[in-house]
Short mmCIF file of N, CA and C in Angstrom, two decimals:
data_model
loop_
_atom_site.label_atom_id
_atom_site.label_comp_id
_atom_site.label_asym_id
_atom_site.label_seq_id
_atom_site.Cartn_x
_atom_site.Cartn_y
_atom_site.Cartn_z
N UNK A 213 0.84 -1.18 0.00
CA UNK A 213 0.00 0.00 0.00
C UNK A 213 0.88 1.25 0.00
N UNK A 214 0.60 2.35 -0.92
CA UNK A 214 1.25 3.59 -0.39
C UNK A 214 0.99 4.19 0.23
N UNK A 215 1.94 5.38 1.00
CA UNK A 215 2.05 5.83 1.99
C UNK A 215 0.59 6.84 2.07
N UNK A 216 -0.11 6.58 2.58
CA UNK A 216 -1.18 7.55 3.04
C UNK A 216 -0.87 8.77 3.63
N UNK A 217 -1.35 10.19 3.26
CA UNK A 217 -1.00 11.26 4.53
C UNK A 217 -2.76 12.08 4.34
N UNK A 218 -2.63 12.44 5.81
CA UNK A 218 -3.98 13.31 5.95
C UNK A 218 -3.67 14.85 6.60
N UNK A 219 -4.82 15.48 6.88
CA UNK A 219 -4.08 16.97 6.83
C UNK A 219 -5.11 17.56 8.27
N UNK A 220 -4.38 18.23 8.87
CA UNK A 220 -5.12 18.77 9.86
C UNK A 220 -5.03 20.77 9.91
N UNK A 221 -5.99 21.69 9.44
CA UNK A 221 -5.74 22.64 9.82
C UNK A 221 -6.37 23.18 11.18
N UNK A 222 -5.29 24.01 11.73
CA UNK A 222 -5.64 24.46 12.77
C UNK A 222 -4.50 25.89 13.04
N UNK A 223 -4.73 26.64 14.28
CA UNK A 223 -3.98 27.73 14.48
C UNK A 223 -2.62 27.21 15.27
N UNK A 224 -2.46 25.92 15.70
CA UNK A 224 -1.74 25.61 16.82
C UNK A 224 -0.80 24.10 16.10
N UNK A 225 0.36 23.65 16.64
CA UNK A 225 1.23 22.49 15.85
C UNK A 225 0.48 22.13 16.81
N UNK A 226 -0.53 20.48 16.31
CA UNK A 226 -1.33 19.56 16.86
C UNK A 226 0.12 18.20 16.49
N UNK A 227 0.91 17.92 17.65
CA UNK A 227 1.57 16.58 17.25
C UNK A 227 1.35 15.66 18.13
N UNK A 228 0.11 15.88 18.95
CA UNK A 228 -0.45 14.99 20.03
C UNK A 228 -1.45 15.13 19.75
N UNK A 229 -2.76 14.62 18.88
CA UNK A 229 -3.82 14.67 18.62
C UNK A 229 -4.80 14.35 19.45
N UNK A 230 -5.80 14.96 19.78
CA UNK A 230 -7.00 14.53 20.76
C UNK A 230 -8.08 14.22 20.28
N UNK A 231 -9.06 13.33 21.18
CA UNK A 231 -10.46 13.56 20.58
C UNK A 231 -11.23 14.46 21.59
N UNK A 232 -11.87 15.31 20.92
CA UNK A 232 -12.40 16.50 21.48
C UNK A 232 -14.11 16.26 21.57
N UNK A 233 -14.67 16.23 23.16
CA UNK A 233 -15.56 16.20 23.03
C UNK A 233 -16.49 16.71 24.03
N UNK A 234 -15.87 17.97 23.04
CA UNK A 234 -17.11 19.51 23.66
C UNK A 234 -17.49 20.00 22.28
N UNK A 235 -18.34 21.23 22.53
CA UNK A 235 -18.96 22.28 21.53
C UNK A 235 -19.57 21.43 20.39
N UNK A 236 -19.94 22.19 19.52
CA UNK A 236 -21.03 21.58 18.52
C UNK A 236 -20.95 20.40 17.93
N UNK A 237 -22.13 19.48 17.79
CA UNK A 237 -21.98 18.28 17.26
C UNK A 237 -21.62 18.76 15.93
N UNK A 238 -20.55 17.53 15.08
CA UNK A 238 -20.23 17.72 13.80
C UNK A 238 -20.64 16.50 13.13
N UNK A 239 -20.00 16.18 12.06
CA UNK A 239 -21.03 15.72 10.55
C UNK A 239 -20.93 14.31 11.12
N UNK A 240 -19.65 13.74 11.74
CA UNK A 240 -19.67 12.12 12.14
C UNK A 240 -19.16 12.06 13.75
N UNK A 241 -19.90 12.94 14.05
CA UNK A 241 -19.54 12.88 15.31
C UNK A 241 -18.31 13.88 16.11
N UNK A 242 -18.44 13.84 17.56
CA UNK A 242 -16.99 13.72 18.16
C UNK A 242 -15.61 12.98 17.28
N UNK A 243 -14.46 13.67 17.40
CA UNK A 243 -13.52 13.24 17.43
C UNK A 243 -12.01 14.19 16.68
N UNK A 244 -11.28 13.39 16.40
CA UNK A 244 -10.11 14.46 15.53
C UNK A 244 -10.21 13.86 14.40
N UNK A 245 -10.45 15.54 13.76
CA UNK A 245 -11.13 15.38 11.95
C UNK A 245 -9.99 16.07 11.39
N UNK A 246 -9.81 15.30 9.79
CA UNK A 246 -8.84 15.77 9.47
C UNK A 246 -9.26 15.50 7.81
N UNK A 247 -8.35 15.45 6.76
CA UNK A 247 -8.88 15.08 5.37
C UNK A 247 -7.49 14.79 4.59
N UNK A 248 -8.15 14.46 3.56
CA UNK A 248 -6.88 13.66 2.41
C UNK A 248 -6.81 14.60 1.61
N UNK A 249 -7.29 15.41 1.99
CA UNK A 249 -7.18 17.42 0.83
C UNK A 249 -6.47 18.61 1.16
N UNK A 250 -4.95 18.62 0.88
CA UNK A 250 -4.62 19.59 1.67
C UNK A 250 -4.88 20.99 1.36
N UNK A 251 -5.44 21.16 0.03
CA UNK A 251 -5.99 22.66 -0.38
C UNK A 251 -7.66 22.49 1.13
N UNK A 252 -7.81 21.69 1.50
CA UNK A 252 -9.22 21.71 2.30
C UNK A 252 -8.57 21.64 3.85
N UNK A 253 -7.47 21.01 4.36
CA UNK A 253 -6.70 21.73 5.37
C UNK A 253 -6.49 23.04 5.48
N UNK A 254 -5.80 23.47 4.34
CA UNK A 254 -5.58 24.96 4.39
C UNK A 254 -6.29 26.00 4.13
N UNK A 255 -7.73 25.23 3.69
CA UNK A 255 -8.94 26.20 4.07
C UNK A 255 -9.39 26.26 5.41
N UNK A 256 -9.01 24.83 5.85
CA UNK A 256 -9.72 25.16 7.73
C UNK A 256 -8.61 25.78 8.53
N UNK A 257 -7.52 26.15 7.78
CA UNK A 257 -6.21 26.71 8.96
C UNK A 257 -6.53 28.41 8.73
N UNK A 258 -6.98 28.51 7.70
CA UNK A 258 -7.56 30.03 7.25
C UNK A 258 -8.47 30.66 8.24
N UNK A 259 -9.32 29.91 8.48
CA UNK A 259 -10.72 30.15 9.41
C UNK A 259 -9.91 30.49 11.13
N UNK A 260 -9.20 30.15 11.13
CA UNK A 260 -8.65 30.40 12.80
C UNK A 260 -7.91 32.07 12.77
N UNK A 261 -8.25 32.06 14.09
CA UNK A 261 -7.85 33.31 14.23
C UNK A 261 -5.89 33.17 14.50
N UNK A 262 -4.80 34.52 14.84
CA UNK A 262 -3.78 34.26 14.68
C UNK A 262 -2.89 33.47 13.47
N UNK A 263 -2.29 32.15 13.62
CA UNK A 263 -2.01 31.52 13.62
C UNK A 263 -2.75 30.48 12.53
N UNK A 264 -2.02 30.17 11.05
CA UNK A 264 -2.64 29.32 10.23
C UNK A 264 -1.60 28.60 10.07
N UNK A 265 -2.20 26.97 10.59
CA UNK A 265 -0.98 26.21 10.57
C UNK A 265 -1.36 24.76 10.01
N UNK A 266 -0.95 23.82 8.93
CA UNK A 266 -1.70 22.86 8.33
C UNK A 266 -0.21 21.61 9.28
N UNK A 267 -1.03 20.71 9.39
CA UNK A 267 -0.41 19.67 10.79
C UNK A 267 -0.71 18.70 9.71
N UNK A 268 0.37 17.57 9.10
CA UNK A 268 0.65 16.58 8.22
C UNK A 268 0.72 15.36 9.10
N UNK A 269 0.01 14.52 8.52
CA UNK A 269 -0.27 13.00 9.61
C UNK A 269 0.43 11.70 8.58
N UNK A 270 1.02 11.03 8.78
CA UNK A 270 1.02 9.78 7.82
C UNK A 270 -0.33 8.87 8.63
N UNK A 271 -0.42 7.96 8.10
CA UNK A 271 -2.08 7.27 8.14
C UNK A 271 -1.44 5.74 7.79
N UNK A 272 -1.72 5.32 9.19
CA UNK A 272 -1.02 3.60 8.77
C UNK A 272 -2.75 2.99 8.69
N UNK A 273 -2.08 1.85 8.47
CA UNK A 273 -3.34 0.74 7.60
C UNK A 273 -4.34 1.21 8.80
N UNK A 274 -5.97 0.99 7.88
CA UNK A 274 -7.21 1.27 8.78
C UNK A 274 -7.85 -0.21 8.82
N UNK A 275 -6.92 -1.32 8.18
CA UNK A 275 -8.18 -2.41 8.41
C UNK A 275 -8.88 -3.15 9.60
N UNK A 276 -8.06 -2.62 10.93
CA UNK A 276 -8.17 -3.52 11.90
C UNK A 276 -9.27 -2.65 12.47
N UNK A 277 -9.51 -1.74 11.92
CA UNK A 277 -10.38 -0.74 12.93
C UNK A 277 -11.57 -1.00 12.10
N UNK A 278 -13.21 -0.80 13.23
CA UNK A 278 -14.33 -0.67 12.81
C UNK A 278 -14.81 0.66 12.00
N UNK A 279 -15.14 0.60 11.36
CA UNK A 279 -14.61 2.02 9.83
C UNK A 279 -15.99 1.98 9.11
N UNK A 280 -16.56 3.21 8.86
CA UNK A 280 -17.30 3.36 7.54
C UNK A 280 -16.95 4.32 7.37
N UNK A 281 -16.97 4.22 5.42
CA UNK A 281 -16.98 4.88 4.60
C UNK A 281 -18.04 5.57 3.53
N UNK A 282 -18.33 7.01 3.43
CA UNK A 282 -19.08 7.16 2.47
C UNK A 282 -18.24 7.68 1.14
N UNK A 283 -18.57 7.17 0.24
CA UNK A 283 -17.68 7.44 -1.26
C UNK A 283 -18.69 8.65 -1.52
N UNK A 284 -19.35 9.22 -1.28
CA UNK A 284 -20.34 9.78 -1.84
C UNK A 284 -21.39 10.55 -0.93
N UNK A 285 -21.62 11.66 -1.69
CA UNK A 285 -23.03 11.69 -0.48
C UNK A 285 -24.45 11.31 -1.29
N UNK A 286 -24.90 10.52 -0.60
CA UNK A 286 -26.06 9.74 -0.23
C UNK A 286 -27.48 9.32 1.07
N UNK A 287 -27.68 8.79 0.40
CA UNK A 287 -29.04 8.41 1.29
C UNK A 287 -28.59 8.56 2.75
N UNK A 288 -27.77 7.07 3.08
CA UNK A 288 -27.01 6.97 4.18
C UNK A 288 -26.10 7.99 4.71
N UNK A 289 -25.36 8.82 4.11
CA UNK A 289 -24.41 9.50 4.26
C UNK A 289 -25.33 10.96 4.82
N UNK A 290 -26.51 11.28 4.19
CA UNK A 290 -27.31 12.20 4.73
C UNK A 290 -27.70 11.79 6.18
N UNK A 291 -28.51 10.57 6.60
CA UNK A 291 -29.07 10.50 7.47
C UNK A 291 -28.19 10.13 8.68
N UNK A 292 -26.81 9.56 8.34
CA UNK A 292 -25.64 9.61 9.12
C UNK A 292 -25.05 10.75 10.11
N UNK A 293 -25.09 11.97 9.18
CA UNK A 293 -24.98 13.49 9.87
C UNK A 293 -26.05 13.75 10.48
N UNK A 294 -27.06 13.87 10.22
CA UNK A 294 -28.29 14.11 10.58
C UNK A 294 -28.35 13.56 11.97
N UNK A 295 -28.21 12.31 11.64
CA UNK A 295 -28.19 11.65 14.00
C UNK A 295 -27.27 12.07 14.52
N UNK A 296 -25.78 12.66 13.75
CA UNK A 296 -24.73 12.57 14.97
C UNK A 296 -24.98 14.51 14.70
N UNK A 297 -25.59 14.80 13.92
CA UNK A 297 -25.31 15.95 14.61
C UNK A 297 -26.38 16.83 15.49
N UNK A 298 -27.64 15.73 15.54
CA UNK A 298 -28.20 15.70 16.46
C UNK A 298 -27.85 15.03 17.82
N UNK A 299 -26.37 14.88 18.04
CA UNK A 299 -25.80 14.28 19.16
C UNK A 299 -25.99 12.55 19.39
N UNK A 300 -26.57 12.17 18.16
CA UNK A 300 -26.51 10.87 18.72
C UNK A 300 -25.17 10.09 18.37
N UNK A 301 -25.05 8.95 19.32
CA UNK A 301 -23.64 8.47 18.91
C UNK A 301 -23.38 7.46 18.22
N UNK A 302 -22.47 6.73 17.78
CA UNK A 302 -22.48 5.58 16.82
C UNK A 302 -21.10 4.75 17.58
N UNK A 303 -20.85 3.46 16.86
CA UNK A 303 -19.77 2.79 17.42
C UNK A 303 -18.41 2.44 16.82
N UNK A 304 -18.58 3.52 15.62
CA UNK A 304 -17.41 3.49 14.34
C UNK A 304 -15.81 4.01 15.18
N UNK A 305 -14.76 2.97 14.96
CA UNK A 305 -13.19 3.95 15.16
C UNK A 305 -13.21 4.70 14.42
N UNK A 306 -13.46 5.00 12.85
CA UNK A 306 -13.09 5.96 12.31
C UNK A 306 -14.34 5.70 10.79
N UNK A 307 -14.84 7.02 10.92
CA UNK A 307 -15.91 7.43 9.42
C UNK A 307 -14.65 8.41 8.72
N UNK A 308 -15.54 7.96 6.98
CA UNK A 308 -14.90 9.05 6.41
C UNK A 308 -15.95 8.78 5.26
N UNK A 309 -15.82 10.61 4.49
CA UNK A 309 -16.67 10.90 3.68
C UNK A 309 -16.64 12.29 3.30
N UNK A 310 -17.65 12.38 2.64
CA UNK A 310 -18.07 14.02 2.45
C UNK A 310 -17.87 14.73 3.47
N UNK A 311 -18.13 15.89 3.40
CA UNK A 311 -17.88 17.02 4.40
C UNK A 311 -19.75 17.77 4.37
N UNK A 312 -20.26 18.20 5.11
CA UNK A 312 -21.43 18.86 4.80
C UNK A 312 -20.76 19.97 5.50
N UNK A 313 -20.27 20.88 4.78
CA UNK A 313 -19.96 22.78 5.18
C UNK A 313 -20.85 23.37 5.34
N UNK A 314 -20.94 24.57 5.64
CA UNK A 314 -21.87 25.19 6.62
C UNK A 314 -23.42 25.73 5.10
N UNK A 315 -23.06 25.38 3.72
CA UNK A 315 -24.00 26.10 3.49
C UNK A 315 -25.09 24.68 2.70
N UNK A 316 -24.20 23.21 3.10
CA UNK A 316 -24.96 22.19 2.92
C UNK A 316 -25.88 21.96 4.10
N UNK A 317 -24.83 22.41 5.02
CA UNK A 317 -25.35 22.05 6.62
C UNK A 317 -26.86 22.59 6.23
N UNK A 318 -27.33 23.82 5.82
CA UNK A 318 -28.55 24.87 5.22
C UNK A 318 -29.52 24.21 4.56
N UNK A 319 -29.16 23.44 3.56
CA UNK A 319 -29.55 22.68 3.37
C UNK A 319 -30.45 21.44 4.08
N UNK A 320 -29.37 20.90 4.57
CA UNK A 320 -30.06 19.90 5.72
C UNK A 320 -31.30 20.21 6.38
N UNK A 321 -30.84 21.40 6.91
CA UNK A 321 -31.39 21.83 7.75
C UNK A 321 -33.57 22.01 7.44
N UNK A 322 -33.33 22.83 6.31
CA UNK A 322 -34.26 23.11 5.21
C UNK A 322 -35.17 21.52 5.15
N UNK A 323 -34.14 20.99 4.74
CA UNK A 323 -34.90 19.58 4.61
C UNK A 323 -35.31 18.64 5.79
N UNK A 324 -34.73 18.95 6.89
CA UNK A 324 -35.55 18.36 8.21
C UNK A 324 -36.94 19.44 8.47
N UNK A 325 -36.51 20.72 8.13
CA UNK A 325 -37.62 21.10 8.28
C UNK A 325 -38.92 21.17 7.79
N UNK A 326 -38.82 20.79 6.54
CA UNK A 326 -39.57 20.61 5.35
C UNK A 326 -39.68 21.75 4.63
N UNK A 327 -38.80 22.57 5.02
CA UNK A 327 -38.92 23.55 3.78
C UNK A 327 -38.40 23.62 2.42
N UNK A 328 -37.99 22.34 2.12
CA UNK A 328 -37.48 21.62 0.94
C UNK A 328 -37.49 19.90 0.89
N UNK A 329 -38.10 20.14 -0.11
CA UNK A 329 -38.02 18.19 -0.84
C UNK A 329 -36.46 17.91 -0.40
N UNK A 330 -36.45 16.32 -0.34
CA UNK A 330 -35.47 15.70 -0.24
C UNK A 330 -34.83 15.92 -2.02
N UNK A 331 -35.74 15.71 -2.69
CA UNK A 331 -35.10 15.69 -4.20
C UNK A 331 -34.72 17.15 -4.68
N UNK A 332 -35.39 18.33 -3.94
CA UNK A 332 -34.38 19.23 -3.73
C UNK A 332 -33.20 19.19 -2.93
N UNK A 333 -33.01 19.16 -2.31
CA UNK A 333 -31.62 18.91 -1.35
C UNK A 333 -30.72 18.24 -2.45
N UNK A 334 -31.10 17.45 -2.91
CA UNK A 334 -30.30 16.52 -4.10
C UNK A 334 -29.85 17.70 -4.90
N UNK A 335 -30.74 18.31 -5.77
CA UNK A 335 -30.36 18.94 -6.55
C UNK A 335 -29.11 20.36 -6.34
N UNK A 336 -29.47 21.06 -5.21
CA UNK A 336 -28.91 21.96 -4.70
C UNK A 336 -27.33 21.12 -4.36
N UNK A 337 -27.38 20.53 -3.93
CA UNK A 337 -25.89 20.14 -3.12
C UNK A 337 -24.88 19.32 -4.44
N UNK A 338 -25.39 18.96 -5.49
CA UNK A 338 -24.79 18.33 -6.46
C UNK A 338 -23.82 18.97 -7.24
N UNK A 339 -24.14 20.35 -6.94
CA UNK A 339 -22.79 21.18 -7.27
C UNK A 339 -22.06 21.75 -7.03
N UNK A 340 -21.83 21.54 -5.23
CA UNK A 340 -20.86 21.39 -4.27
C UNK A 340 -19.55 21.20 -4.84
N UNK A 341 -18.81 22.05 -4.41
CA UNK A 341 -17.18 21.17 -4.56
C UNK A 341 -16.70 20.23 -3.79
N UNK A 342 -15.76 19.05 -4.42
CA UNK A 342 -15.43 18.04 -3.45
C UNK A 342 -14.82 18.28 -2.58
N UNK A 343 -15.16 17.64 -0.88
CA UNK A 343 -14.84 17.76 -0.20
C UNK A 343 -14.67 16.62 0.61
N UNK A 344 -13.67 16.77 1.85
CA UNK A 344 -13.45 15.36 2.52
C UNK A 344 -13.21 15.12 3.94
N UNK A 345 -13.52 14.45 4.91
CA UNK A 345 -13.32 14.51 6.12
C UNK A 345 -13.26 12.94 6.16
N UNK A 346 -12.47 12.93 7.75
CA UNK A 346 -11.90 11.61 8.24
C UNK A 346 -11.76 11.92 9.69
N UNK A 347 -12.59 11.24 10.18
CA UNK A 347 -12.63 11.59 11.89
C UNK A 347 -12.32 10.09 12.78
N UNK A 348 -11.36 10.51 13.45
CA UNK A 348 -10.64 9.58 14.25
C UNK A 348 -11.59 9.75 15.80
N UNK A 349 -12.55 8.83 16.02
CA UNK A 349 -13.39 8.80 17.32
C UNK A 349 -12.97 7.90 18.32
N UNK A 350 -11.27 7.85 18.49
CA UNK A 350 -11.51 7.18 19.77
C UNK A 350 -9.89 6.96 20.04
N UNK A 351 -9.53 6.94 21.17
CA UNK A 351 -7.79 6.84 21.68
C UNK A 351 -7.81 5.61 20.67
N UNK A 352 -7.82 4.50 20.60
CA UNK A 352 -7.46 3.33 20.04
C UNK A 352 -7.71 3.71 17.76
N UNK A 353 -8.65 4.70 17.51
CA UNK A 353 -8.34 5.03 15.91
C UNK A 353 -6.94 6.23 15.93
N UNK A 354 -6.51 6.95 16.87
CA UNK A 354 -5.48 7.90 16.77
C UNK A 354 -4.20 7.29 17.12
N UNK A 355 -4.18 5.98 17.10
CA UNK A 355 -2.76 5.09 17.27
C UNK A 355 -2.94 5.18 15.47
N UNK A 356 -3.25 5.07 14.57
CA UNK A 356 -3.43 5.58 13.14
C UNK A 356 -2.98 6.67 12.38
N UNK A 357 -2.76 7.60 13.38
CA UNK A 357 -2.21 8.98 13.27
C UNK A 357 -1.01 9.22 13.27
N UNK A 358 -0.17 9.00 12.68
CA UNK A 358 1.65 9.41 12.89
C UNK A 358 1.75 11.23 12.29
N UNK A 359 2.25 11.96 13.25
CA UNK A 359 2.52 13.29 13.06
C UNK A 359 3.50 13.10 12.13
N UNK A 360 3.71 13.99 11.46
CA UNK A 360 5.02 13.85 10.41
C UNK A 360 5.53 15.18 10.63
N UNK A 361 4.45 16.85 10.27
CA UNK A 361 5.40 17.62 10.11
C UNK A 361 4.09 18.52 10.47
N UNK A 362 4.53 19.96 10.22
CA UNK A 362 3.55 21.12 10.39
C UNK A 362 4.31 22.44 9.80
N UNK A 363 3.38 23.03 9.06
CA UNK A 363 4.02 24.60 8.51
C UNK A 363 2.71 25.66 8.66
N UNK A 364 3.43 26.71 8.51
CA UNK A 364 2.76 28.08 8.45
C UNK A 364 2.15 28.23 7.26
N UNK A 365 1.25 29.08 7.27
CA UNK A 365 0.72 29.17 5.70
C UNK A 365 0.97 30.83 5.68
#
């Protein structure tokens, strides 16, 4: 297999990774989120105040760990965010998938409320740019995590 690397932005060198679990529920839950996009790291190192700093992980094998994946967003992949970010929890070491950003999140939202068809929601979000997240939910998925390096942007 080749060498995998994932990307973490943040304002601070993260080379001890945590799982964090306070403040707002996110798309798969609690945990340390990161992605295989480093133009999409260095959009989330942008968003911090001070300090924009993209934190480089190598990523050893995920097979031993309990894992889902969404290739796509979908049926499942909708209603997946939808419970955890209504706080409910799941029993995955590590999800990965789409990203729902804050103006899909709008979306969602729209559509729990019914102020939009589900087959709207489809339509609207289909021309999203790709995006990617990978959330490590638990001390035993962040043995997965090898720090490698960190720079300034």
């Amino acid at each position: 297999m080749a060498e995998r690397f994932v990307y973490h932005g943040s304002n601070i060198i993260v080379d001890k990774p945590k799982i964090l679990t306070n403040g707002f529920f996110k798309d798969f839950g609690y945990g340390f989120y990161c992605t295989n996009l480093e133009k999409q790291a260095k959009r989330w190192a942008m968003t911090r105040r001070n300090n924009h700093i993209v934190n480089v992980y190598k990523l050893k094998e995920l097979d031993a760990f309990n894992k889902l994946i969404f290739d796509s967003m979908n049926e499942d992949w909708l209603n997946f965010i939808v419970n955890c970010r209504r706080g409910l929890e799941h029993n995955y070491d590590v999800v990965e998938g789409p990203m729902a950003d804050d103006t899909i999140w709008n979306f969602i939202e729209d559509y729990i409320g019914g102020d939009i068809s589900k087959e709207a929601f489809w339509e609207l979000v289909k021309f999203r740019y790709p995006t990617h997240q990978i959330v490590f939910c638990n001390e035993k998925a962040l043995q997965a995590v090898i720090f490698e390096r960190a720079y300034s942007l």
